[in-house]
PDB file of C-alpha atoms in Angstrom:
ATOM      1  CA  UNK A 220       0.000   0.000   0.000  1.00 50.00           C
ATOM      2  CA  UNK A 221       1.396   3.366  -0.997  1.00 50.00           C
ATOM      3  CA  UNK A 222       0.464   6.558   0.807  1.00 52.00           C
ATOM      4  CA  UNK A 223       0.876   9.630  -1.340  1.00 51.00           C
ATOM      5  CA  UNK A 224       0.711  13.295  -0.491  1.00 53.00           C
ATOM      6  CA  UNK A 225       0.068  15.942  -3.078  1.00 52.00           C
ATOM      7  CA  UNK A 226       1.945  19.229  -2.600  1.00 51.00           C
ATOM      8  CA  UNK A 227       1.037  22.109  -4.866  1.00 51.00           C
ATOM      9  CA  UNK A 228       3.691  24.588  -5.870  1.00 49.00           C
ATOM     10  CA  UNK A 229       2.806  28.195  -6.582  1.00 52.00           C
ATOM     11  CA  UNK A 230       2.655  27.356 -10.298  1.00 54.00           C
ATOM     12  CA  UNK A 231      -0.133  24.863  -9.646  1.00 53.00           C
ATOM     13  CA  UNK A 232       1.890  21.811 -10.709  1.00 64.00           C
ATOM     14  CA  UNK A 233       1.331  18.887  -8.350  1.00 65.00           C
ATOM     15  CA  UNK A 234       4.253  16.890  -6.966  1.00 65.00           C
ATOM     16  CA  UNK A 235       3.499  13.511  -5.412  1.00 68.00           C
ATOM     17  CA  UNK A 236       5.745  11.811  -2.862  1.00 64.00           C
ATOM     18  CA  UNK A 237       5.156   8.287  -1.661  1.00 66.00           C
ATOM     19  CA  UNK A 238       5.705   7.247   1.952  1.00 62.00           C
ATOM     20  CA  UNK A 239       8.688   5.172   0.824  1.00 63.00           C
ATOM     21  CA  UNK A 240      10.336   8.226  -0.762  1.00 63.00           C
ATOM     22  CA  UNK A 241       9.687  10.315   2.332  1.00 67.00           C
ATOM     23  CA  UNK A 242      11.261   7.722   4.534  1.00 77.00           C
ATOM     24  CA  UNK A 243      14.334   7.604   2.280  1.00 79.00           C
ATOM     25  CA  UNK A 244      14.842  11.370   2.604  1.00 76.00           C
ATOM     26  CA  UNK A 245      14.162  11.173   6.315  1.00 82.00           C
ATOM     27  CA  UNK A 246      16.733   8.380   6.668  1.00 80.00           C
ATOM     28  CA  UNK A 247      19.336  10.455   4.820  1.00 80.00           C
ATOM     29  CA  UNK A 248      18.723  13.531   6.973  1.00 81.00           C
ATOM     30  CA  UNK A 249      18.622  11.557  10.220  1.00 84.00           C
ATOM     31  CA  UNK A 250      21.988   9.929   9.547  1.00 82.00           C
ATOM     32  CA  UNK A 251      24.468  10.857  12.311  1.00 85.00           C
ATOM     33  CA  UNK A 252      26.843  12.504   9.830  1.00 86.00           C
ATOM     34  CA  UNK A 253      24.173  14.277   7.766  1.00 85.00           C
ATOM     35  CA  UNK A 254      24.995  17.688   9.256  1.00 89.00           C
ATOM     36  CA  UNK A 255      28.675  17.148   8.568  1.00 87.00           C
ATOM     37  CA  UNK A 256      28.037  16.260   4.926  1.00 89.00           C
ATOM     38  CA  UNK A 257      25.675  19.199   4.444  1.00 91.00           C
ATOM     39  CA  UNK A 258      28.213  21.644   5.889  1.00 91.00           C
ATOM     40  CA  UNK A 259      31.081  20.083   3.909  1.00 89.00           C
ATOM     41  CA  UNK A 260      29.072  20.303   0.686  1.00 93.00           C
ATOM     42  CA  UNK A 261      28.131  23.918   1.431  1.00 95.00           C
ATOM     43  CA  UNK A 262      31.760  24.857   2.120  1.00 92.00           C
ATOM     44  CA  UNK A 263      32.943  23.084  -1.041  1.00 93.00           C
ATOM     45  CA  UNK A 264      30.327  24.928  -3.087  1.00 96.00           C
ATOM     46  CA  UNK A 265      31.319  28.293  -1.579  1.00 96.00           C
ATOM     47  CA  UNK A 266      35.013  27.605  -2.211  1.00 94.00           C
ATOM     48  CA  UNK A 267      34.298  26.651  -5.816  1.00 95.00           C
ATOM     49  CA  UNK A 268      32.198  29.778  -6.336  1.00 96.00           C
ATOM     50  CA  UNK A 269      34.913  31.911  -4.727  1.00 94.00           C
ATOM     51  CA  UNK A 270      37.572  30.535  -7.054  1.00 94.00           C
ATOM     52  CA  UNK A 271      35.232  31.050  -9.999  1.00 95.00           C
ATOM     53  CA  UNK A 272      34.628  34.669  -8.942  1.00 95.00           C
ATOM     54  CA  UNK A 273      38.373  35.292  -8.648  1.00 94.00           C
ATOM     55  CA  UNK A 274      38.805  34.055 -12.202  1.00 93.00           C
ATOM     56  CA  UNK A 275      35.841  36.034 -13.448  1.00 94.00           C
ATOM     57  CA  UNK A 276      36.825  39.302 -11.799  1.00 93.00           C
ATOM     58  CA  UNK A 277      40.584  39.281 -12.334  1.00 93.00           C
ATOM     59  CA  UNK A 278      41.361  37.624 -15.660  1.00 90.00           C
ATOM     60  CA  UNK A 279      41.270  40.817 -17.754  1.00 92.00           C
ATOM     61  CA  UNK A 280      43.288  42.794 -15.186  1.00 92.00           C
ATOM     62  CA  UNK A 281      45.835  39.969 -14.923  1.00 92.00           C
ATOM     63  CA  UNK A 282      46.118  39.721 -18.715  1.00 91.00           C
ATOM     64  CA  UNK A 283      46.928  43.439 -18.894  1.00 93.00           C
ATOM     65  CA  UNK A 284      49.351  43.564 -15.941  1.00 92.00           C
ATOM     66  CA  UNK A 285      51.006  40.122 -15.753  1.00 91.00           C
ATOM     67  CA  UNK A 286      52.178  37.391 -18.095  1.00 90.00           C
ATOM     68  CA  UNK A 287      49.057  35.269 -17.696  1.00 90.00           C
ATOM     69  CA  UNK A 288      45.361  35.968 -17.433  1.00 91.00           C
ATOM     70  CA  UNK A 289      45.209  33.144 -14.865  1.00 92.00           C
ATOM     71  CA  UNK A 290      47.784  34.704 -12.505  1.00 92.00           C
ATOM     72  CA  UNK A 291      45.326  35.454  -9.681  1.00 93.00           C
ATOM     73  CA  UNK A 292      43.461  32.193 -10.197  1.00 93.00           C
ATOM     74  CA  UNK A 293      46.671  30.202  -9.663  1.00 93.00           C
ATOM     75  CA  UNK A 294      47.528  32.269  -6.585  1.00 92.00           C
ATOM     76  CA  UNK A 295      44.061  31.594  -5.169  1.00 93.00           C
ATOM     77  CA  UNK A 296      44.396  27.873  -5.865  1.00 95.00           C
ATOM     78  CA  UNK A 297      47.887  27.841  -4.308  1.00 94.00           C
ATOM     79  CA  UNK A 298      46.628  29.416  -1.088  1.00 91.00           C
ATOM     80  CA  UNK A 299      43.621  27.094  -1.149  1.00 94.00           C
ATOM     81  CA  UNK A 300      45.998  24.125  -1.415  1.00 95.00           C
ATOM     82  CA  UNK A 301      47.777  25.400   1.699  1.00 93.00           C
ATOM     83  CA  UNK A 302      44.616  26.354   3.609  1.00 91.00           C
ATOM     84  CA  UNK A 303      42.514  23.221   3.167  1.00 92.00           C
ATOM     85  CA  UNK A 304      45.089  20.829   4.707  1.00 94.00           C
ATOM     86  CA  UNK A 305      45.740  23.358   7.496  1.00 90.00           C
ATOM     87  CA  UNK A 306      42.029  23.549   8.327  1.00 87.00           C
ATOM     88  CA  UNK A 307      41.724  19.766   8.162  1.00 89.00           C
ATOM     89  CA  UNK A 308      44.748  19.394  10.464  1.00 91.00           C
ATOM     90  CA  UNK A 309      43.341  21.806  13.048  1.00 86.00           C
ATOM     91  CA  UNK A 310      39.836  20.348  12.828  1.00 86.00           C
ATOM     92  CA  UNK A 311      41.121  16.869  13.681  1.00 90.00           C
ATOM     93  CA  UNK A 312      43.164  17.961  16.721  1.00 89.00           C
ATOM     94  CA  UNK A 313      42.034  17.730  20.312  1.00 91.00           C
ATOM     95  CA  UNK A 314      40.901  20.685  22.389  1.00 90.00           C
ATOM     96  CA  UNK A 315      44.012  20.277  24.543  1.00 92.00           C
ATOM     97  CA  UNK A 316      46.249  20.685  21.501  1.00 92.00           C
ATOM     98  CA  UNK A 317      44.355  23.783  20.339  1.00 90.00           C
ATOM     99  CA  UNK A 318      44.713  25.360  23.788  1.00 91.00           C
ATOM    100  CA  UNK A 319      48.434  24.573  23.664  1.00 92.00           C
ATOM    101  CA  UNK A 320      48.796  26.245  20.242  1.00 91.00           C
ATOM    102  CA  UNK A 321      46.634  29.291  21.068  1.00 92.00           C
ATOM    103  CA  UNK A 322      49.160  31.191  23.198  1.00 93.00           C
ATOM    104  CA  UNK A 323      52.112  30.818  20.798  1.00 94.00           C
ATOM    105  CA  UNK A 324      49.778  31.865  17.945  1.00 93.00           C
ATOM    106  CA  UNK A 325      48.758  35.044  19.800  1.00 94.00           C
ATOM    107  CA  UNK A 326      52.367  35.861  20.683  1.00 95.00           C
ATOM    108  CA  UNK A 327      53.519  35.257  17.097  1.00 94.00           C
ATOM    109  CA  UNK A 328      50.728  37.407  15.703  1.00 94.00           C
ATOM    110  CA  UNK A 329      51.606  40.271  18.075  1.00 94.00           C
ATOM    111  CA  UNK A 330      55.249  40.029  16.994  1.00 93.00           C
ATOM    112  CA  UNK A 331      54.218  40.079  13.335  1.00 91.00           C
ATOM    113  CA  UNK A 332      51.996  43.096  13.965  1.00 91.00           C
ATOM    114  CA  UNK A 333      54.963  44.874  15.559  1.00 91.00           C
ATOM    115  CA  UNK A 334      57.246  43.822  12.682  1.00 88.00           C
ATOM    116  CA  UNK A 335      55.221  46.056  10.380  1.00 89.00           C
ATOM    117  CA  UNK A 336      57.132  49.008  11.886  1.00 86.00           C
ATOM    118  CA  UNK A 337      60.535  47.469  11.072  1.00 86.00           C
ATOM    119  CA  UNK A 338      62.259  47.538   7.659  1.00 83.00           C
ATOM    120  CA  UNK A 339      60.233  44.412   6.763  1.00 82.00           C
ATOM    121  CA  UNK A 340      57.080  46.530   6.773  1.00 83.00           C
ATOM    122  CA  UNK A 341      56.002  48.142   3.522  1.00 83.00           C
ATOM    123  CA  UNK A 342      53.386  50.718   2.700  1.00 83.00           C
ATOM    124  CA  UNK A 343      50.615  49.564   0.396  1.00 81.00           C
ATOM    125  CA  UNK A 344      47.393  51.378  -0.408  1.00 81.00           C
ATOM    126  CA  UNK A 345      48.360  54.335   1.831  1.00 82.00           C
ATOM    127  CA  UNK A 346      48.790  52.190   4.958  1.00 80.00           C
ATOM    128  CA  UNK A 347      51.807  50.553   6.503  1.00 82.00           C
ATOM    129  CA  UNK A 348      50.126  47.227   7.263  1.00 84.00           C
ATOM    130  CA  UNK A 349      52.056  44.747   5.118  1.00 83.00           C
ATOM    131  CA  UNK A 350      55.162  42.602   5.634  1.00 84.00           C
ATOM    132  CA  UNK A 351      57.459  41.852   2.706  1.00 81.00           C
ATOM    133  CA  UNK A 352      58.733  38.293   3.091  1.00 81.00           C
ATOM    134  CA  UNK A 353      60.591  38.261  -0.222  1.00 81.00           C
ATOM    135  CA  UNK A 354      58.422  35.726  -2.025  1.00 82.00           C
ATOM    136  CA  UNK A 355      55.127  37.318  -0.970  1.00 80.00           C
ATOM    137  CA  UNK A 356      53.638  40.106   1.080  1.00 83.00           C
ATOM    138  CA  UNK A 357      51.256  39.393   3.940  1.00 84.00           C
ATOM    139  CA  UNK A 358      49.008  41.376   6.232  1.00 89.00           C
ATOM    140  CA  UNK A 359      49.738  40.280   9.803  1.00 90.00           C
ATOM    141  CA  UNK A 360      46.303  41.476  10.902  1.00 91.00           C
ATOM    142  CA  UNK A 361      44.735  38.586   8.960  1.00 89.00           C
ATOM    143  CA  UNK A 362      46.853  36.082  10.892  1.00 90.00           C
ATOM    144  CA  UNK A 363      46.068  37.938  14.128  1.00 93.00           C
ATOM    145  CA  UNK A 364      42.329  37.485  13.493  1.00 93.00           C
ATOM    146  CA  UNK A 365      42.731  33.719  13.189  1.00 90.00           C
ATOM    147  CA  UNK A 366      45.001  33.593  16.252  1.00 92.00           C
ATOM    148  CA  UNK A 367      42.518  35.639  18.275  1.00 93.00           C
ATOM    149  CA  UNK A 368      39.666  33.313  17.319  1.00 90.00           C
ATOM    150  CA  UNK A 369      41.760  30.279  18.288  1.00 88.00           C
ATOM    151  CA  UNK A 370      42.846  31.901  21.556  1.00 90.00           C
ATOM    152  CA  UNK A 371      39.364  33.048  22.570  1.00 89.00           C
ATOM    153  CA  UNK A 372      37.772  29.675  21.816  1.00 78.00           C
TER     154      UNK A 372
END
């Protein structure tokens, strides 16, 4: 015996679900890791869209100012390749480990913020908030935000 429910959309088209189909969806959503998979899929989608937006918004500028129109795309992918394993590593650590790492992270971020006023610091966009590391320039305030979140958690 099949129980069916008719749901009407605003367009007036009827969609019929059987009790067996409802139970299948319910089983999927009641799985212990369902929230994890939904969040992981959402994050993956946002990361993909972010990379796509970087390509879309910077390809013409990169073609005019660098050797490749994919310059910023490759930089984004490079930092993504560094960030994803770092997030995975931290997400799989114990709370005790994170507490242990929090204080050195705060101290390091404060030192990097102070290093902006040394010869390593450079002025970009009318502010002296960047560090020149030779191979790249970073904003220590971005690292300080992450360290502060880790420390306050």
